[in-house]
Short mmCIF file of C-alpha atoms and ligand atoms in Angstrom, two decimals:
data_model
loop_
_atom_site.label_atom_id
_atom_site.label_comp_id
_atom_site.label_asym_id
_atom_site.label_seq_id
_atom_site.Cartn_x
_atom_site.Cartn_y
_atom_site.Cartn_z
CA MET A 1 19.79 10.55 6.00
CA LYS A 2 19.36 6.86 6.29
CA VAL A 3 15.79 5.73 6.19
CA LEU A 4 14.90 1.71 7.55
CA VAL A 5 12.47 0.59 5.10
CA THR A 6 10.27 -2.54 6.37
CA GLY A 7 8.89 -4.58 3.69
CA GLY A 8 11.53 -2.84 1.03
CA ALA A 9 11.43 -6.09 -0.98
CA GLY A 10 7.25 -5.55 -1.46
CA TYR A 11 5.25 -4.03 -4.39
CA ILE A 12 4.96 -0.38 -2.93
CA GLY A 13 7.96 -0.70 -0.46
CA SER A 14 10.41 -1.54 -3.36
CA VAL A 15 9.52 1.25 -5.51
CA ALA A 16 9.55 3.81 -2.43
CA VAL A 17 13.18 2.52 -1.98
CA ASP A 18 14.09 3.06 -5.56
CA THR A 19 12.57 6.39 -5.22
CA LEU A 20 14.57 7.21 -2.02
CA ILE A 21 18.01 5.79 -3.31
CA ALA A 22 17.49 8.20 -6.63
CA SER A 23 16.82 11.08 -4.23
CA GLY A 24 19.94 10.47 -2.07
CA TYR A 25 18.84 8.65 1.08
CA ASP A 26 20.70 5.64 2.59
CA VAL A 27 18.51 2.68 2.90
CA VAL A 28 18.31 -0.34 4.94
CA VAL A 29 15.54 -2.77 4.07
CA PHE A 30 14.25 -4.84 6.47
CA ASP A 31 12.05 -7.60 5.03
CA ASN A 32 10.98 -11.25 6.10
CA LEU A 33 10.58 -12.03 2.31
CA TYR A 34 7.24 -13.76 2.95
CA MET A 35 5.61 -11.91 0.23
CA GLY A 36 8.60 -9.98 -1.10
CA HIS A 37 11.10 -10.75 -3.44
CA ARG A 38 14.91 -10.76 -3.16
CA SER A 39 15.28 -9.33 -6.56
CA ALA A 40 12.97 -6.49 -6.06
CA ILE A 41 15.53 -5.16 -3.37
CA ASN A 42 17.43 -2.30 -4.78
CA PRO A 43 21.12 -3.24 -4.70
CA ALA A 44 22.34 -0.13 -3.06
CA ALA A 45 20.44 -0.82 -0.15
CA THR A 46 21.58 -2.59 2.94
CA PHE A 47 19.40 -5.76 3.17
CA VAL A 48 18.48 -7.33 6.53
CA HIS A 49 16.51 -10.40 6.17
CA ALA A 50 14.27 -10.69 9.51
CA ASP A 51 10.99 -10.85 11.01
CA LEU A 52 9.57 -7.77 12.93
CA LYS A 53 7.75 -10.50 15.07
CA ASP A 54 11.37 -10.76 16.95
CA ALA A 55 11.53 -7.61 18.95
CA ASP A 56 14.90 -8.24 20.02
CA VAL A 57 16.04 -8.47 16.34
CA VAL A 58 14.13 -5.36 15.39
CA LEU A 59 15.96 -3.50 18.40
CA ALA A 60 19.52 -4.81 17.34
CA THR A 61 18.50 -3.85 13.75
CA MET A 62 17.85 -0.13 14.85
CA GLU A 63 21.05 0.05 17.15
CA GLU A 64 23.20 -1.20 14.48
CA HIS A 65 22.28 0.86 11.51
CA ARG A 66 20.95 3.99 13.37
CA PRO A 67 18.33 5.13 10.78
CA GLU A 68 16.92 8.60 11.18
CA ALA A 69 13.61 7.57 9.78
CA ILE A 70 11.53 4.52 9.08
CA MET A 71 9.29 3.88 6.79
CA HIS A 72 6.97 0.88 7.53
CA PHE A 73 5.30 -1.01 4.45
CA ALA A 74 5.81 -4.58 5.99
CA SER A 75 2.21 -6.28 6.91
CA TYR A 76 -0.79 -8.48 6.04
CA SER A 77 -2.81 -6.03 3.49
CA LEU A 78 -5.61 -8.21 2.09
CA VAL A 79 -9.25 -7.42 3.10
CA GLY A 80 -10.57 -10.68 2.12
CA GLU A 81 -8.10 -12.70 4.19
CA SER A 82 -8.57 -10.00 6.83
CA MET A 83 -12.23 -11.26 7.04
CA THR A 84 -11.33 -15.15 7.64
CA ALA A 85 -7.89 -14.78 9.71
CA PRO A 86 -8.32 -11.70 11.74
CA GLU A 87 -5.89 -12.76 14.00
CA LYS A 88 -3.26 -12.19 11.31
CA TYR A 89 -4.23 -8.57 11.46
CA LEU A 90 -5.52 -7.64 14.78
CA GLY A 91 -2.45 -9.78 16.17
CA GLU A 92 0.67 -9.84 14.11
CA ASN A 93 0.27 -6.46 12.18
CA VAL A 94 -0.50 -4.62 15.62
CA SER A 95 2.04 -6.32 17.67
CA ASN A 96 4.84 -6.09 14.65
CA ALA A 97 4.24 -2.45 14.43
CA LEU A 98 4.61 -2.07 18.33
CA ASN A 99 7.69 -3.92 18.10
CA LEU A 100 8.98 -1.44 15.35
CA ILE A 101 7.83 1.91 17.00
CA ASP A 102 9.21 0.90 20.44
CA ALA A 103 12.63 0.27 19.00
CA ALA A 104 12.54 3.39 16.83
CA VAL A 105 11.86 5.59 19.86
CA LYS A 106 14.56 3.65 22.17
CA CYS A 107 16.84 4.35 19.09
CA GLY A 108 16.21 8.09 18.89
CA VAL A 109 14.51 7.55 15.45
CA GLN A 110 12.66 10.92 14.94
CA ARG A 111 10.20 10.30 12.08
CA PHE A 112 8.05 7.55 11.14
CA ILE A 113 6.00 7.19 7.84
CA LEU A 114 3.07 4.45 8.06
CA SER A 115 1.50 2.68 5.06
CA SER A 116 -1.96 3.07 6.08
CA THR A 117 -4.91 2.47 4.10
CA ALA A 118 -8.46 3.77 2.81
CA ALA A 119 -9.92 0.83 4.54
CA LEU A 120 -9.89 3.21 7.65
CA PHE A 121 -13.24 4.50 6.38
CA GLY A 122 -15.42 1.78 5.92
CA ASP A 123 -18.42 2.80 3.88
CA PRO A 124 -17.71 6.43 4.01
CA GLU A 125 -20.66 9.13 4.32
CA LYS A 126 -19.05 11.11 1.84
CA VAL A 127 -17.14 10.75 -1.16
CA PRO A 128 -14.61 11.67 -2.30
CA ILE A 129 -13.06 10.88 0.81
CA SER A 130 -11.02 13.68 2.81
CA GLU A 131 -9.20 13.41 5.86
CA SER A 132 -11.80 14.87 8.20
CA GLU A 133 -14.10 11.55 7.31
CA ARG A 134 -15.03 9.61 10.29
CA LEU A 135 -12.97 6.44 10.73
CA ALA A 136 -15.08 3.54 10.87
CA PRO A 137 -12.95 0.74 9.44
CA GLY A 138 -15.35 -2.09 7.85
CA ASN A 139 -12.72 -4.97 8.14
CA PRO A 140 -9.93 -6.18 10.36
CA TYR A 141 -7.39 -5.20 8.00
CA GLY A 142 -8.33 -1.44 8.20
CA GLU A 143 -8.84 -1.85 11.98
CA SER A 144 -5.46 -3.06 12.16
CA LYS A 145 -4.02 0.25 10.56
CA PHE A 146 -6.45 2.22 12.75
CA PHE A 147 -4.74 0.51 15.77
CA ILE A 148 -1.12 1.57 14.46
CA GLU A 149 -2.21 4.96 13.71
CA ARG A 150 -3.37 5.22 17.10
CA MET A 151 -0.32 3.89 18.58
CA LEU A 152 1.74 6.36 16.65
CA HIS A 153 -0.81 9.16 18.08
CA TRP A 154 0.39 8.10 21.58
CA TYR A 155 4.15 7.45 20.93
CA ASN A 156 3.82 11.31 19.36
CA LYS A 157 2.35 12.45 22.72
CA THR A 158 4.71 10.33 24.97
CA HIS A 159 8.00 10.37 22.97
CA GLY A 160 7.65 13.20 20.69
CA LEU A 161 7.77 10.68 17.63
CA LYS A 162 6.80 12.72 14.40
CA PHE A 163 4.83 10.54 12.10
CA ALA A 164 3.03 10.52 8.52
CA ALA A 165 0.10 8.33 8.22
CA LEU A 166 -0.36 7.68 4.29
CA ARG A 167 -3.95 6.39 3.61
CA TYR A 168 -3.44 4.40 0.10
CA PHE A 169 -6.40 4.04 -2.19
CA ASN A 170 -5.76 1.09 -4.79
CA ALA A 171 -2.02 0.73 -5.43
CA ALA A 172 -1.53 0.02 -8.93
CA GLY A 173 0.86 -0.01 -12.20
CA GLY A 174 4.59 -0.60 -12.68
CA THR A 175 7.87 1.00 -13.37
CA ASP A 176 10.64 -0.47 -15.77
CA GLU A 177 11.89 -2.72 -13.03
CA LYS A 178 9.30 -3.25 -10.39
CA GLY A 179 5.66 -4.61 -10.70
CA GLU A 180 2.97 -6.42 -8.72
CA ASP A 181 3.83 -9.89 -7.90
CA HIS A 182 1.87 -11.61 -5.11
CA GLN A 183 1.65 -15.33 -4.64
CA PRO A 184 -1.23 -16.30 -4.34
CA GLU A 185 -2.25 -13.26 -6.46
CA SER A 186 -5.61 -11.77 -5.20
CA HIS A 187 -5.32 -8.08 -6.50
CA LEU A 188 -7.97 -6.98 -9.46
CA ILE A 189 -5.79 -5.64 -12.12
CA PRO A 190 -2.72 -8.24 -12.15
CA LEU A 191 -5.43 -10.73 -12.09
CA ILE A 192 -7.05 -9.37 -15.05
CA ILE A 193 -3.54 -9.21 -16.93
CA GLN A 194 -2.86 -13.16 -15.92
CA VAL A 195 -6.02 -13.60 -18.08
CA ALA A 196 -4.77 -11.41 -20.79
CA LEU A 197 -1.45 -13.45 -20.75
CA GLY A 198 -3.31 -16.85 -21.00
CA GLN A 199 -2.21 -17.80 -17.51
CA ARG A 200 -6.04 -17.81 -15.88
CA ASP A 201 -9.25 -18.76 -17.88
CA GLU A 202 -11.29 -15.68 -16.92
CA ILE A 203 -12.02 -12.68 -14.15
CA LYS A 204 -14.30 -13.32 -11.56
CA ILE A 205 -16.09 -10.28 -10.41
CA PHE A 206 -17.14 -10.22 -6.57
CA GLY A 207 -20.55 -9.06 -6.89
CA ASP A 208 -22.44 -6.82 -9.34
CA ASP A 209 -25.46 -6.13 -6.80
CA TYR A 210 -23.49 -3.02 -5.22
CA ASP A 211 -25.21 0.33 -4.96
CA THR A 212 -23.07 1.72 -7.87
CA PRO A 213 -23.96 2.71 -11.87
CA ASP A 214 -22.92 -0.99 -12.94
CA GLY A 215 -23.47 -2.72 -9.63
CA THR A 216 -19.69 -3.65 -9.09
CA CYS A 217 -17.23 -2.15 -6.75
CA ILE A 218 -15.62 1.20 -7.28
CA ARG A 219 -12.04 2.20 -6.47
CA ASP A 220 -9.51 4.75 -7.09
CA TYR A 221 -6.28 3.58 -8.71
CA ILE A 222 -3.09 5.47 -8.00
CA HIS A 223 0.10 4.56 -9.31
CA VAL A 224 2.78 2.83 -7.40
CA THR A 225 5.50 5.62 -8.38
CA ASP A 226 3.18 8.58 -7.32
CA LEU A 227 2.70 6.55 -3.91
CA ALA A 228 6.55 6.34 -3.72
CA SER A 229 6.65 10.02 -4.13
CA ALA A 230 4.22 10.92 -1.41
CA HIS A 231 6.58 9.18 0.76
CA VAL A 232 9.69 11.37 0.30
CA LEU A 233 7.62 14.51 0.55
CA ALA A 234 5.95 13.46 3.42
CA LEU A 235 9.43 12.46 5.08
CA GLU A 236 10.41 15.66 4.24
CA ALA A 237 7.70 17.69 5.84
CA LEU A 238 7.96 16.02 9.02
CA ALA A 239 11.30 18.25 9.40
CA ASP A 240 8.89 21.08 10.06
CA ASN A 241 5.54 19.10 11.30
CA ASP A 242 4.74 16.75 14.10
CA VAL A 243 2.02 14.66 12.67
CA LEU A 244 0.69 14.50 9.37
CA HIS A 245 -2.34 12.60 7.89
CA TYR A 246 -2.88 12.27 3.90
CA ASN A 247 -5.57 10.26 1.32
CA LEU A 248 -3.51 9.45 -1.64
CA GLY A 249 -5.42 8.59 -4.74
CA ASN A 250 -6.43 10.10 -8.03
CA GLY A 251 -9.72 11.35 -7.29
CA SER A 252 -11.63 9.10 -9.79
CA GLY A 253 -13.22 6.06 -9.26
CA PHE A 254 -13.54 2.88 -11.75
CA SER A 255 -15.73 0.20 -11.24
CA VAL A 256 -14.44 -3.46 -11.45
CA LYS A 257 -16.02 -3.58 -15.01
CA GLN A 258 -14.74 -0.48 -16.12
CA VAL A 259 -11.03 -1.76 -14.77
CA ILE A 260 -11.69 -4.97 -16.90
CA ASP A 261 -12.64 -2.97 -19.94
CA THR A 262 -9.58 -0.78 -19.57
CA VAL A 263 -7.52 -3.85 -19.39
CA ARG A 264 -9.22 -5.24 -22.53
CA GLU A 265 -8.38 -1.74 -24.22
CA VAL A 266 -4.89 -1.88 -23.29
CA THR A 267 -4.05 -5.44 -24.16
CA GLY A 268 -6.32 -6.35 -27.05
CA HIS A 269 -7.65 -9.39 -25.24
CA PRO A 270 -11.48 -10.36 -24.66
CA VAL A 271 -10.95 -11.18 -21.01
CA PRO A 272 -13.83 -13.33 -20.07
CA ALA A 273 -15.49 -12.23 -16.94
CA THR A 274 -18.07 -14.00 -14.74
CA THR A 275 -19.89 -12.62 -11.65
CA VAL A 276 -19.64 -14.43 -8.15
CA ALA A 277 -20.49 -13.63 -4.73
CA ARG A 278 -19.31 -10.51 -3.14
CA ARG A 279 -15.98 -10.74 -1.13
CA ALA A 280 -16.74 -10.14 2.42
CA GLY A 281 -15.38 -6.69 3.82
CA ASP A 282 -15.57 -4.72 0.60
CA PRO A 283 -17.08 -1.46 0.84
CA ALA A 284 -19.10 -0.15 -2.56
CA ILE A 285 -16.91 3.16 -3.21
CA LEU A 286 -13.58 4.28 -2.38
CA ILE A 287 -12.65 7.44 -3.97
CA ALA A 288 -9.78 9.81 -2.40
CA ASP A 289 -10.05 13.56 -1.97
CA SER A 290 -6.12 14.16 -2.00
CA GLN A 291 -6.25 18.11 -1.91
CA LYS A 292 -4.72 18.14 1.25
CA ILE A 293 -1.28 16.79 0.39
CA LYS A 294 -1.45 18.67 -3.03
CA SER A 295 -1.94 22.20 -1.46
CA GLU A 296 0.38 21.50 1.74
CA LEU A 297 3.29 19.43 0.13
CA GLY A 298 2.94 20.06 -3.86
CA TRP A 299 2.35 16.48 -4.55
CA ASP A 300 1.80 16.26 -8.04
CA PRO A 301 0.62 12.43 -9.26
CA LYS A 302 2.36 11.78 -12.75
CA PHE A 303 -0.20 8.98 -13.61
CA PRO A 304 -3.89 10.53 -13.31
CA ASP A 305 -5.43 8.70 -16.00
CA VAL A 306 -6.22 4.76 -15.26
CA LEU A 307 -5.26 3.79 -18.66
CA ASP A 308 -1.72 4.95 -18.35
CA VAL A 309 -1.55 3.13 -14.77
CA VAL A 310 -3.07 -0.26 -16.68
CA SER A 311 -0.74 0.13 -19.31
CA THR A 312 2.41 0.51 -16.92
CA ALA A 313 1.09 -2.68 -15.33
CA TRP A 314 0.92 -4.36 -18.51
CA GLU A 315 4.14 -3.63 -19.75
CA TRP A 316 5.69 -5.06 -16.44
CA HIS A 317 3.78 -8.21 -16.71
CA LYS A 318 4.65 -8.49 -20.51
CA ARG A 319 8.39 -8.70 -19.56
CA HIS A 320 8.24 -10.65 -16.35
CA PRO A 321 5.26 -13.24 -17.26
CA GLU A 322 6.16 -15.28 -14.26
CA GLY A 323 6.83 -12.06 -11.95
CA TYR A 324 10.19 -11.80 -10.17
CA GLY A 325 10.61 -15.71 -10.15
CA ASP A 326 12.00 -15.76 -6.73
N1 LIG B 1 -12.12 -7.86 -7.36
C1 LIG B 1 -12.84 -8.60 -8.24
N2 LIG B 1 -12.35 -9.64 -8.34
C2 LIG B 1 -11.24 -10.28 -8.10
C3 LIG B 1 -10.06 -9.45 -7.59
C4 LIG B 1 -10.83 -8.10 -6.85
O1 LIG B 1 -14.02 -8.28 -8.27
O2 LIG B 1 -10.64 -11.52 -8.84
C5 LIG B 1 -12.70 -6.64 -6.77
C6 LIG B 1 -12.72 -6.40 -5.33
O3 LIG B 1 -13.83 -6.95 -4.89
C7 LIG B 1 -12.66 -5.05 -5.15
C8 LIG B 1 -11.94 -4.37 -6.11
O4 LIG B 1 -11.82 -5.72 -7.14
O5 LIG B 1 -13.89 -4.47 -5.28
C9 LIG B 1 -10.36 -4.14 -5.80
O6 LIG B 1 -9.81 -5.37 -4.98
P1 LIG B 1 -8.38 -5.55 -4.94
O7 LIG B 1 -8.22 -6.87 -4.01
O8 LIG B 1 -7.45 -5.08 -6.21
O9 LIG B 1 -7.98 -4.38 -3.75
P2 LIG B 1 -8.80 -3.60 -2.35
O10 LIG B 1 -9.77 -2.83 -2.94
O11 LIG B 1 -9.29 -5.02 -1.74
O12 LIG B 1 -7.70 -3.08 -1.29
#
């Protein structure tokens, strides 16, 4: 089967591409290299260097390559940025997805997998968060993914496009070849690792007055290869299912301070930290209940322990102190 992967040069997308290729799929990567890295693209994939905002190019790519399925990773994905530049999220994220979904149905694509997010749930009423939790995004990033999930709902009703919406909690960790390299970096684990590598003086904790045991935000860190394996399972499950929604996490939460302590333990570096103001748009606690995908599709995360997740990130960053370098 041929799968078109948008954002296949990015952090999660590039690992999903590796997993697809290892599982025998043909892959076309569609990426504008805005955040992604050319050297992160698996050489066995066909690469189309283009932008989702060009609807004509998206359609022409689809007509040329005729994928049977799409995995859509490419999007702006920063909660903090979405609170200062909502137009990138409510505008481009949404209109780019529409270009892609519309071209998909015009070319007879049968299956669509969306990178969705825990940010759909805002400040949830019940933790851990199951798929039945109410959807109430607390920032424009989450709202953009909510719109795209609704778009897919209607393209399923009107055109029969089958889809899976995979709500990631906090992607983390690395593989032998792939790791997290954003320019500029804004994610917690790679930033703490930059301190341990001597590239940054300290880590800033965004608020310690949340309603959590140590006052800092709690997140559920899920290994990037476990996210990738969930994508392949969902892709296969769409053979017999119309619509799937799954929350993807390890089911255990770690505070910002606990993550800093974990990096200290893994690296042996003291990692100085100071507390600053809260980052707008951050909910206090996000922890996944992933029983649904485990029982329905047999998803079996290989990195349930945050120490192992952080260790794989540290190994990659030690080998690539300047990231991908492109
Ligand atoms: N965070 C922090 N300092 C940083 C970066 C992040 O305290 O320099 C916190 C952030 O407020 C959130 C958690 O770490 O509570 C995870 O943030 P990240 O940006 O990695 O992922 P997000 O939860 O936004 O998807």
